[in-house]
Coordinates of C-alpha atoms in Angstrom, one line a residue:
Chain G
X19 CA -4.7 0.9 1.8
X20 CA -4.4 4.0 -0.2
X21 CA -4.0 1.5 -3.3
X22 CA -6.8 -0.7 -2.7
X23 CA -9.3 2.5 -2.0
X24 CA -8.0 3.8 -5.6
X25 CA -8.9 0.2 -6.7
X26 CA -12.4 0.0 -5.3
X27 CA -13.0 3.6 -6.6
X28 CA -11.6 2.2 -10.3
X29 CA -13.9 -0.7 -9.8
X30 CA -17.1 1.1 -9.0
X31 CA -16.9 3.9 -11.5
X32 CA -16.1 1.4 -14.2
X33 CA -19.4 0.6 -15.7
X34 CA -20.5 4.2 -15.6
X35 CA -17.4 5.4 -18.1
X36 CA -16.9 1.7 -20.1
X37 CA -20.8 0.7 -20.9
X38 CA -19.2 -2.8 -21.6
X39 CA -20.1 -4.8 -18.3
X40 CA -19.9 -8.2 -19.5
X41 CA -16.0 -7.6 -20.6
X42 CA -15.5 -5.9 -17.2
X43 CA -16.9 -8.3 -15.2
X44 CA -14.3 -10.9 -17.5
X45 CA -11.6 -8.5 -16.4
X46 CA -12.4 -9.2 -12.9
X47 CA -12.6 -13.1 -13.0
X48 CA -9.4 -13.1 -15.3
X49 CA -8.0 -10.6 -13.0
X50 CA -8.2 -13.3 -10.1
X51 CA -7.0 -16.2 -12.0
X52 CA -4.0 -14.0 -13.0
X53 CA -3.9 -12.8 -8.4
X54 CA -4.2 -16.9 -7.8
X55 CA -1.2 -17.2 -10.2
X56 CA 0.5 -14.6 -8.9
X57 CA 0.7 -16.1 -5.4
X58 CA 2.6 -19.0 -6.5
X59 CA 4.8 -17.4 -8.8
X60 CA 5.2 -13.9 -7.2
X61 CA 5.5 -14.8 -3.4
X62 CA 6.5 -18.4 -3.8
X63 CA 8.4 -18.4 -6.6
X64 CA 6.4 -21.8 -8.2
X65 CA 5.7 -21.2 -12.0
X66 CA 2.5 -23.1 -12.4
X67 CA 1.5 -23.4 -15.9
X68 CA -1.6 -25.2 -15.0
X69 CA -3.6 -22.5 -13.5
X70 CA -6.9 -23.3 -16.1
X71 CA -7.5 -27.0 -13.9
X72 CA -8.5 -25.2 -11.3
X73 CA -10.3 -22.3 -13.3
X74 CA -12.2 -25.3 -15.2
X75 CA -12.4 -27.6 -11.6
X76 CA -14.3 -24.6 -10.2
X77 CA -16.2 -23.5 -13.2
X78 CA -17.8 -27.2 -13.7
X79 CA -18.4 -27.6 -10.4
X80 CA -20.0 -24.2 -9.7
X81 CA -22.2 -24.9 -12.8
X82 CA -23.1 -28.4 -11.8
X83 CA -24.9 -27.6 -8.6
X84 CA -26.3 -24.3 -10.4
X85 CA -28.3 -26.8 -13.2
X86 CA -28.9 -30.0 -11.0
X87 CA -29.6 -28.6 -7.6
X88 CA -30.8 -24.9 -8.6
X89 CA -28.5 -23.9 -5.4
X90 CA -27.8 -20.6 -4.5
X91 CA -25.2 -18.4 -5.8
X92 CA -23.0 -17.9 -3.1
X93 CA -23.5 -22.0 -2.2
X94 CA -22.9 -23.0 -5.7
X95 CA -19.2 -20.5 -5.5
X96 CA -18.6 -21.9 -2.4
X97 CA -18.7 -25.6 -4.1
X98 CA -16.1 -24.0 -6.8
X99 CA -13.8 -22.7 -4.5
X100 CA -13.7 -26.6 -2.6
X101 CA -13.4 -27.7 -5.9
X102 CA -10.5 -25.4 -6.9
X103 CA -8.5 -26.1 -3.4
X104 CA -8.9 -29.6 -3.8
X105 CA -7.7 -30.2 -7.3
X106 CA -5.0 -28.1 -6.9
X107 CA -3.5 -29.2 -3.4
X108 CA -3.9 -32.7 -4.6
X109 CA -1.6 -31.1 -8.1
X110 CA 0.4 -29.1 -6.5
X111 CA 1.4 -32.1 -4.0
X112 CA 2.0 -34.0 -6.6
X113 CA 3.6 -31.1 -8.9
X114 CA 6.2 -29.8 -6.0
X115 CA 8.2 -33.4 -6.3
X116 CA 9.8 -32.6 -9.5
X117 CA 12.2 -29.2 -8.9
X118 CA 12.7 -26.6 -11.0
X119 CA 11.3 -26.9 -14.8
X120 CA 10.0 -30.3 -13.9
X121 CA 8.0 -28.7 -11.5
X122 CA 6.5 -26.7 -14.3
X123 CA 6.1 -29.2 -17.0
X124 CA 4.3 -31.4 -14.1
X125 CA 1.4 -28.3 -13.7
X126 CA 1.3 -28.4 -17.6
X127 CA 0.6 -32.2 -18.1
X128 CA -1.5 -32.2 -15.0
X129 CA -3.5 -29.7 -17.2
X130 CA -3.4 -31.4 -20.2
X131 CA -4.9 -34.6 -18.4
X132 CA -7.7 -32.4 -17.3
X133 CA -8.5 -30.6 -20.2
X134 CA -9.0 -34.3 -22.0
X135 CA -10.6 -35.7 -19.4
X136 CA -13.4 -32.9 -19.2
X137 CA -13.5 -33.6 -23.2
X138 CA -14.5 -37.1 -22.4
X139 CA -16.8 -36.8 -19.9
X140 CA -19.4 -35.4 -22.0
X141 CA -22.5 -35.9 -19.8
X142 CA -20.7 -33.7 -17.0
X143 CA -18.7 -31.1 -18.6
X144 CA -21.3 -31.4 -21.9
X145 CA -17.4 -32.0 -24.2
X146 CA -16.4 -29.6 -26.9
X147 CA -19.7 -28.1 -26.9
X148 CA -19.7 -26.9 -23.8
X149 CA -22.1 -27.0 -20.4
X150 CA -24.5 -24.8 -21.2
X151 CA -28.1 -24.0 -19.5
X152 CA -26.2 -22.2 -16.2
X153 CA -29.0 -20.6 -14.2
X154 CA -27.8 -17.4 -12.5
X155 CA -29.8 -17.0 -9.5
X156 CA -30.7 -13.8 -7.8
X157 CA -29.5 -12.8 -4.4
X158 CA -31.1 -11.8 -1.7
X159 CA -34.0 -11.2 -3.7
X160 CA -32.1 -9.1 -6.2
X161 CA -32.0 -10.1 -9.5
X162 CA -28.5 -10.4 -11.2
X163 CA -30.0 -10.9 -14.5
X164 CA -29.1 -7.1 -15.5
X165 CA -25.1 -7.5 -16.5
X166 CA -24.5 -4.7 -14.5
X167 CA -26.0 -5.9 -11.5
X168 CA -24.0 -9.0 -12.1
X169 CA -21.0 -6.7 -12.7
X170 CA -21.0 -5.6 -9.2
X171 CA -22.0 -8.4 -7.5
X172 CA -18.4 -9.8 -9.1
X173 CA -17.0 -6.9 -8.0
X174 CA -18.0 -7.3 -4.5
X175 CA -16.9 -11.0 -4.2
X176 CA -13.6 -10.5 -6.4
X177 CA -12.6 -7.4 -3.8
X178 CA -13.3 -9.3 -1.0
X179 CA -10.7 -12.2 -2.9
X180 CA -8.4 -9.6 -3.5
X181 CA -8.3 -7.8 0.2
X182 CA -7.7 -11.7 1.5
X183 CA -5.1 -12.3 -0.6
X184 CA -3.1 -9.2 0.3
X185 CA -3.9 -9.8 3.9
X186 CA -2.2 -13.5 3.3
X187 CA 1.1 -11.9 1.8
X188 CA 1.1 -9.8 4.8
X189 CA 0.8 -12.9 7.2
X190 CA 3.5 -15.1 9.0
X191 CA 2.6 -17.7 6.4
X192 CA 3.0 -15.2 3.7
X193 CA 6.7 -14.2 5.1
X194 CA 7.6 -18.1 4.6
X195 CA 6.3 -18.5 1.2
X196 CA 9.1 -15.5 0.5
X197 CA 11.5 -17.1 2.1
X198 CA 10.8 -20.7 0.2
X199 CA 11.2 -18.0 -3.1
X200 CA 14.8 -16.5 -1.5
X201 CA 16.3 -20.0 -0.2
X202 CA 14.2 -23.1 -0.3
X203 CA 17.2 -25.0 1.6
X204 CA 17.9 -22.5 4.0
X205 CA 14.2 -22.0 4.7
X206 CA 14.7 -26.3 5.1
X207 CA 17.5 -25.6 7.5
X208 CA 16.0 -23.1 10.1
X209 CA 13.0 -25.1 10.8
X210 CA 10.3 -25.0 8.2
X211 CA 8.0 -28.0 6.1
X212 CA 8.5 -26.7 3.2
X213 CA 6.5 -29.0 1.3
X214 CA 3.3 -28.1 3.3
X215 CA 3.7 -24.7 3.2
X216 CA 3.7 -25.0 -0.7
X217 CA 1.0 -27.3 -1.0
X218 CA -1.5 -24.6 1.6
X219 CA 0.1 -21.9 -1.0
X220 CA -1.3 -24.8 -3.8
X221 CA -5.1 -25.0 -2.1
X222 CA -4.9 -21.0 -1.5
X223 CA -4.1 -20.8 -5.4
X224 CA -6.6 -22.9 -6.4
X225 CA -9.7 -21.6 -4.3
X226 CA -9.6 -18.3 -6.0
X227 CA -9.5 -20.1 -8.9
X228 CA -12.0 -22.1 -8.4
X229 CA -14.0 -18.8 -7.4
X230 CA -13.2 -16.9 -10.6
X231 CA -14.6 -20.1 -12.5
X232 CA -17.7 -20.0 -10.7
X233 CA -18.5 -16.3 -11.5
X234 CA -17.2 -16.9 -14.9
X235 CA -19.9 -20.1 -15.6
X236 CA -22.7 -17.1 -13.8
X237 CA -21.3 -14.5 -15.8
X238 CA -21.7 -16.4 -19.8
X239 CA -24.7 -18.8 -17.9
X240 CA -21.8 -21.4 -19.6
X241 CA -19.1 -23.2 -19.2
X242 CA -16.8 -23.6 -22.5
X243 CA -14.1 -26.6 -22.8
X244 CA -11.9 -23.1 -23.1
X245 CA -12.0 -22.2 -19.8
X246 CA -9.7 -25.8 -18.4
X247 CA -7.4 -25.8 -21.9
X248 CA -3.6 -25.0 -21.8
X249 CA -4.1 -21.8 -23.7
X250 CA -6.0 -20.5 -20.8
X251 CA -3.4 -21.2 -18.5
X252 CA -0.5 -19.6 -20.9
X253 CA -2.8 -16.3 -21.0
X254 CA -2.5 -16.2 -17.1
X255 CA 1.2 -16.7 -17.3
X256 CA 1.3 -13.8 -19.8
X257 CA -0.9 -11.6 -18.0
X258 CA 0.5 -11.4 -14.8
X259 CA 4.1 -11.2 -15.9
X260 CA 2.9 -8.4 -18.5
X261 CA 1.2 -6.8 -15.5
X262 CA 4.7 -7.7 -13.1
X263 CA 4.9 -10.8 -10.4
X264 CA 6.3 -8.1 -7.5
X265 CA 2.6 -7.4 -6.6
X266 CA -0.7 -8.8 -6.8
X267 CA -1.9 -5.4 -8.1
X268 CA 0.2 -6.0 -11.3
X269 CA -1.0 -9.1 -12.2
X270 CA -4.8 -7.7 -11.9
X271 CA -3.9 -4.7 -14.0
X272 CA -2.0 -7.0 -16.6
X273 CA -5.0 -8.9 -16.7
X274 CA -7.0 -6.0 -17.5
X275 CA -4.6 -5.0 -20.3
X276 CA -4.7 -8.4 -21.6
X277 CA -8.5 -8.7 -21.9
X278 CA -9.4 -5.1 -23.2
X279 CA -6.4 -5.9 -26.0
X280 CA -7.6 -9.5 -27.0
X281 CA -11.1 -8.2 -27.0
X282 CA -10.6 -5.1 -29.1
X283 CA -7.6 -6.0 -31.5
X284 CA -9.5 -9.4 -32.2
X285 CA -12.3 -7.0 -33.9
X286 CA -9.5 -5.4 -36.0
X287 CA -7.0 -7.5 -37.1
X288 CA -7.1 -11.5 -36.8
X289 CA -3.1 -11.7 -35.9
X290 CA -3.1 -9.8 -33.2
X291 CA -1.2 -12.0 -30.7
X292 CA 1.4 -11.0 -33.1
X293 CA 1.5 -7.1 -31.9
X294 CA 0.8 -8.8 -28.5
X295 CA 3.8 -11.2 -28.5
X296 CA 5.8 -8.3 -29.4
X297 CA 4.4 -5.8 -26.5
X298 CA 5.1 -9.3 -23.9
X299 CA 8.8 -9.9 -25.3
X300 CA 9.5 -6.3 -24.8
X301 CA 8.3 -6.3 -21.5
X302 CA 9.8 -9.3 -20.5
X303 CA 13.2 -8.2 -21.9
X304 CA 13.2 -4.4 -20.4
X305 CA 11.3 -4.3 -17.7
X306 CA 11.6 -7.1 -15.6
X307 CA 9.1 -6.1 -12.6
X308 CA 6.4 -5.6 -16.0
X309 CA 4.3 -2.7 -15.8
X310 CA 3.4 -2.7 -12.2
X311 CA 6.7 -1.9 -11.6
X312 CA 6.9 1.2 -13.9
X313 CA 4.0 2.7 -12.5
X314 CA 4.9 2.7 -9.3
X315 CA 8.7 4.2 -9.9
X316 CA 6.6 6.9 -12.1
X317 CA 4.6 7.4 -8.7
X318 CA 7.4 7.2 -7.0
X319 CA 9.2 10.0 -8.7
X320 CA 5.9 12.5 -8.6
X321 CA 6.2 11.7 -5.2
X322 CA 9.5 13.2 -5.1
X323 CA 8.7 16.4 -7.1
Chain H
X13 CA 24.9 -33.6 24.0
X14 CA 25.9 -34.6 20.7
X15 CA 27.2 -37.8 19.7
X16 CA 27.9 -40.2 16.8
X17 CA 28.5 -43.9 16.5
X18 CA 31.0 -45.2 13.8
X19 CA 29.2 -42.5 11.8
X20 CA 29.8 -43.1 8.3
X21 CA 29.4 -41.9 4.4
X22 CA 30.1 -43.3 1.4
X23 CA 30.0 -41.5 -1.8
X24 CA 30.0 -44.6 -4.4
X25 CA 33.2 -46.4 -3.3
X26 CA 34.6 -43.8 -1.8
X27 CA 34.0 -43.0 2.3
X28 CA 34.2 -39.3 3.1
X29 CA 33.6 -40.0 6.2
X30 CA 34.6 -43.3 8.3
X31 CA 33.4 -45.1 11.0
X32 CA 33.8 -41.5 13.2
X33 CA 33.1 -41.3 16.6
X34 CA 32.7 -38.0 18.6
X35 CA 31.5 -36.2 21.5
X36 CA 30.7 -32.9 21.9
X37 CA 29.9 -32.2 25.4
X38 CA 27.6 -29.2 26.8
X39 CA 29.2 -25.7 27.3
X40 CA 32.5 -26.6 25.3
X41 CA 33.9 -25.4 22.0
X42 CA 34.7 -27.9 20.1
X43 CA 36.7 -26.9 16.7
X44 CA 36.9 -29.8 13.6
X45 CA 40.0 -29.3 11.7
X46 CA 41.8 -31.2 9.1
X47 CA 42.9 -30.5 5.6
X48 CA 40.9 -30.0 2.7
X49 CA 38.8 -33.4 1.5
X50 CA 39.3 -34.5 5.3
X51 CA 35.2 -35.0 5.5
X52 CA 34.5 -32.3 7.9
X53 CA 31.6 -30.3 6.1
X54 CA 30.3 -33.9 5.4
X55 CA 30.8 -34.8 9.0
X56 CA 28.7 -31.2 9.4
X57 CA 26.1 -32.7 6.8
X58 CA 25.5 -35.8 8.3
X59 CA 24.7 -34.2 12.1
X60 CA 22.8 -31.3 11.1
X61 CA 20.6 -33.8 8.9
X62 CA 21.4 -32.5 5.5
X63 CA 22.7 -35.9 4.6
X64 CA 22.1 -39.1 6.0
X65 CA 24.8 -41.6 7.2
X66 CA 25.4 -44.5 5.1
X67 CA 25.8 -46.8 8.6
X68 CA 26.1 -45.8 12.4
X69 CA 24.4 -43.1 14.5
X70 CA 24.1 -39.6 15.6
X71 CA 22.4 -39.1 18.9
X72 CA 21.4 -35.5 20.0
X73 CA 20.4 -34.7 24.0
X74 CA 20.0 -38.8 24.5
X75 CA 17.5 -39.2 21.5
X76 CA 18.7 -41.3 18.1
X77 CA 18.0 -38.6 15.9
X78 CA 19.9 -40.6 12.8
X79 CA 16.5 -40.7 10.6
X80 CA 15.4 -37.1 11.6
X81 CA 15.8 -34.8 8.3
X82 CA 17.3 -31.3 8.8
X83 CA 14.2 -29.8 9.5
X84 CA 13.0 -32.1 12.5
X85 CA 16.9 -31.6 14.0
X86 CA 16.7 -27.6 13.8
X87 CA 13.5 -27.7 15.7
X88 CA 15.3 -29.7 18.1
X89 CA 17.7 -27.0 18.5
X90 CA 20.3 -27.9 16.3
X91 CA 21.4 -24.9 14.5
X92 CA 23.8 -25.0 11.6
X93 CA 25.4 -22.0 9.7
X94 CA 27.0 -22.5 6.1
X95 CA 30.3 -22.6 4.5
X96 CA 29.2 -20.3 1.9
X97 CA 26.8 -17.8 2.7
X98 CA 23.2 -18.7 2.8
X99 CA 21.0 -16.3 3.2
X100 CA 17.3 -14.7 1.7
X101 CA 19.5 -12.4 -0.5
X102 CA 15.4 -10.0 -1.6
X103 CA 14.5 -10.0 1.6
X104 CA 15.3 -7.3 4.3
X105 CA 17.7 -7.8 6.7
X106 CA 15.3 -7.9 9.5
X107 CA 13.2 -10.1 7.6
X108 CA 16.2 -12.6 7.0
X109 CA 16.3 -12.6 11.1
X110 CA 12.5 -12.3 11.8
X111 CA 12.1 -15.4 9.5
X112 CA 14.5 -17.8 11.5
X113 CA 12.9 -16.3 15.1
X114 CA 9.2 -17.1 13.5
X115 CA 10.1 -20.6 13.2
X116 CA 9.8 -21.1 17.2
X117 CA 6.1 -20.0 16.9
X118 CA 3.4 -22.0 16.2
X119 CA 1.8 -19.2 14.3
X120 CA 3.4 -19.7 11.2
X121 CA 0.3 -21.0 9.5
X122 CA -1.8 -18.1 10.2
X123 CA -3.3 -16.5 7.2
X124 CA -5.6 -14.2 9.1
X125 CA -2.7 -11.9 11.5
X126 CA -0.3 -9.8 10.0
X127 CA 3.3 -10.4 10.6
X128 CA 3.9 -7.5 12.5
X129 CA 1.7 -8.4 15.5
X130 CA 4.2 -10.9 16.3
X131 CA 5.8 -9.0 18.7
X132 CA 8.1 -11.1 20.6
X133 CA 9.5 -12.8 16.9
X134 CA 10.2 -9.1 15.8
X135 CA 11.5 -8.3 19.3
X136 CA 13.5 -11.5 19.4
X137 CA 15.3 -10.4 15.3
X138 CA 15.9 -6.7 16.9
X139 CA 17.8 -8.1 20.0
X140 CA 19.7 -10.7 17.6
X141 CA 20.4 -8.4 14.9
X142 CA 21.9 -5.9 17.4
X143 CA 24.1 -8.3 19.3
X144 CA 25.9 -8.2 15.7
X145 CA 25.6 -4.7 15.2
X146 CA 23.4 -5.6 11.7
X147 CA 20.5 -3.2 13.7
X148 CA 21.3 -0.3 11.4
X149 CA 20.8 -2.5 7.9
X150 CA 17.5 -3.7 8.9
X151 CA 16.1 -2.6 6.2
X152 CA 18.5 -3.0 3.5
X153 CA 18.1 -6.3 1.2
X154 CA 20.4 -9.1 2.4
X155 CA 22.0 -9.0 -0.9
X156 CA 23.4 -5.6 -0.7
X157 CA 25.6 -6.3 2.3
X158 CA 29.0 -6.3 2.2
X159 CA 30.6 -9.7 2.2
X160 CA 31.3 -9.6 6.1
X161 CA 28.3 -8.8 7.0
X162 CA 26.1 -11.2 5.2
X163 CA 28.4 -13.6 6.9
X164 CA 26.9 -12.2 10.3
X165 CA 23.8 -12.1 9.0
X166 CA 24.6 -15.5 8.2
X167 CA 25.2 -16.6 12.2
X168 CA 22.1 -14.3 13.0
X169 CA 19.7 -15.7 11.3
X170 CA 21.2 -19.3 12.6
X171 CA 20.8 -17.9 16.5
X172 CA 17.4 -16.3 15.9
X173 CA 16.0 -20.0 15.5
X174 CA 16.9 -20.5 19.5
X175 CA 19.2 -23.2 18.9
X176 CA 21.6 -25.2 22.0
X177 CA 24.0 -26.2 19.7
X178 CA 25.8 -24.8 17.2
X179 CA 27.1 -25.8 14.2
X180 CA 29.9 -23.3 12.6
X181 CA 31.2 -24.1 8.9
X182 CA 33.9 -22.0 8.2
X183 CA 32.6 -19.1 9.2
X184 CA 35.2 -16.9 9.1
X185 CA 35.7 -18.4 4.8
X186 CA 36.6 -15.3 2.6
X187 CA 36.6 -12.4 4.7
X188 CA 39.2 -9.9 4.7
X189 CA 41.6 -10.7 7.8
X190 CA 39.9 -8.0 10.0
X191 CA 36.6 -9.3 9.3
X192 CA 37.6 -12.4 10.2
X193 CA 38.6 -11.6 13.7
X194 CA 36.2 -9.5 14.5
X195 CA 33.6 -12.6 13.3
X196 CA 35.8 -14.8 15.7
X197 CA 35.7 -12.7 18.5
X198 CA 31.7 -12.6 17.3
X199 CA 32.1 -16.6 18.3
X200 CA 34.4 -16.4 21.0
X201 CA 31.3 -14.5 22.9
X202 CA 28.5 -16.8 21.7
X203 CA 30.7 -19.8 23.3
X204 CA 30.0 -18.6 26.7
X205 CA 26.2 -19.0 26.3
X206 CA 25.6 -22.1 23.7
X207 CA 27.7 -25.1 22.6
X208 CA 29.4 -24.8 19.4
X209 CA 31.3 -26.9 16.9
X210 CA 33.0 -25.4 14.5
X211 CA 35.3 -26.1 11.5
X212 CA 37.8 -23.5 11.0
X213 CA 41.2 -23.5 8.6
X214 CA 42.6 -20.8 10.4
X215 CA 44.5 -23.0 13.4
X216 CA 46.0 -20.4 15.4
X217 CA 42.5 -18.9 16.2
X218 CA 41.1 -22.4 16.6
X219 CA 43.7 -22.9 19.0
X220 CA 43.1 -19.9 21.2
X221 CA 39.1 -20.4 21.3
X222 CA 38.4 -24.2 21.1
X223 CA 38.4 -26.1 24.4
X224 CA 38.3 -28.9 22.5
X225 CA 39.6 -30.3 19.0
X226 CA 39.2 -33.3 16.8
X227 CA 41.5 -33.3 13.8
X228 CA 39.6 -35.3 10.9
X229 CA 42.1 -36.8 8.0
X230 CA 41.0 -38.8 5.3
X231 CA 37.7 -39.1 6.5
X232 CA 38.7 -40.8 10.1
X233 CA 39.5 -38.9 13.4
X234 CA 43.1 -38.6 13.6
X235 CA 43.1 -37.1 17.1
X236 CA 41.2 -35.5 19.8
X237 CA 42.3 -33.8 22.9
X238 CA 42.6 -30.2 24.3
X239 CA 44.5 -27.7 21.9
X240 CA 48.0 -28.3 23.9
X241 CA 47.1 -31.9 23.9
X242 CA 46.9 -31.5 20.0
X243 CA 49.9 -29.5 19.9
X244 CA 51.9 -32.0 21.2
X245 CA 50.5 -35.0 18.8
X246 CA 52.9 -36.2 16.5
X247 CA 50.5 -37.5 14.3
X248 CA 49.0 -34.6 13.9
X249 CA 52.2 -32.6 13.0
X250 CA 53.1 -35.0 10.4
X251 CA 49.7 -34.6 8.8
X252 CA 48.7 -31.4 9.1
X253 CA 50.3 -29.0 11.5
X254 CA 53.7 -29.6 10.1
X255 CA 52.9 -27.9 6.9
X256 CA 50.6 -25.2 8.3
X257 CA 51.4 -25.0 11.9
X258 CA 54.9 -22.1 11.1
X259 CA 52.3 -19.7 10.3

């Protein structure tokens, strides 16, 4: 609870310290993607390499209802959530039929299919030009045109979603996901229908990713083809592993660091991913639990001192 | 309570279990013995639903369960422990048992409750841990337990699912003689409350505990009877006990 309070404080104060509300909004939407990914990897033990599929589904669906129906923003986000959840449940149900690395490859393959579908389906997605002209309506009479206002709106939505994830992790359902991660066969032997739990977890992960996609569409008033490409899926994996899969806080931390570094370093040196790759290798090789586990160790030591 | 009819499992041309008819009666401790490769564990996998038979049928509580998978059979009350320790290694001892107890509630898809609110589940998990003398280790990771305690935890998980029939596959395997004795004693007390099918290599122990014994060899039932009948059976003596019964 105290950790969540610290998170709320940081999110609330961030725009006062760093005056880049767009970057901070992007940290939150990307952070939500990493948290959604971590529900599958950290809790259930499934490495999904296709999370951008659900992000893209949510972003396009939300953008479409904003453009075509002039829908209210909460409704558009809800449409994004549903689109992400349905896509993820369908892909998840197929991907989990492959065990181990085959399941990973299936999420990868479906992502590639989704990318080409978005690329071809220009009427809906704008193809490689992207989908532009997405309106960003205000909410309850408050304009969200100002980037800082939109940041606070996003912050509220993402924090609520994050609290929901903490709640799910601590639920009986979350406990079963960890049982599946630890020993799937034994979970089955004591009477759990493992498939149903996995598909439900995919749907939740997809719902969160679709929500992130919808917020992202509102942020840039534009959905680039990049929202659904494999690079984005890879970046989600990297950010979550960097932060640590032991906790949703870790995923959020990793996403924040990844977003800040990719934005700042890319201005300095175009080959910045090289440096980032080295940092990533060091973390994976020497700090298995990611940066969050290092932070936890420090705080424990500080508590003992 | 449990009955098989001409149960057969072939792997290619080899029949690991070949036309087996056994009947497990309520309240008995039924031991299955036989040399390595006799088909005991394969028979168990057929009983628990881990494997589907090539031919034949399994009946449980008057119901044909041949087509049911392991999850369904577990829900019907067939609890199974494994030959190799099969726990949730990076979860605590308490979580291991609580997860097993949770399977008997309809709450496993509850997303919005805290798992700690399921008071009956926690109480049941604690009771089972206490019974197995593991309550002191409740906050340790299962992987940190000593071998003997892991075997106990394995049993505790199976019991926490509230089965009516226990299938125990060599529960004392890999244990020190002292731990094995402790475990067998535990099984003896469980036999007062549960119907148990036990695969066990330690024949003197089996002779002491079991009420009925089935001897398997080459995938078939060689003999069936009380411990005294088995001891006196000449076919069993030549096939199996002759080499090991002197211990």
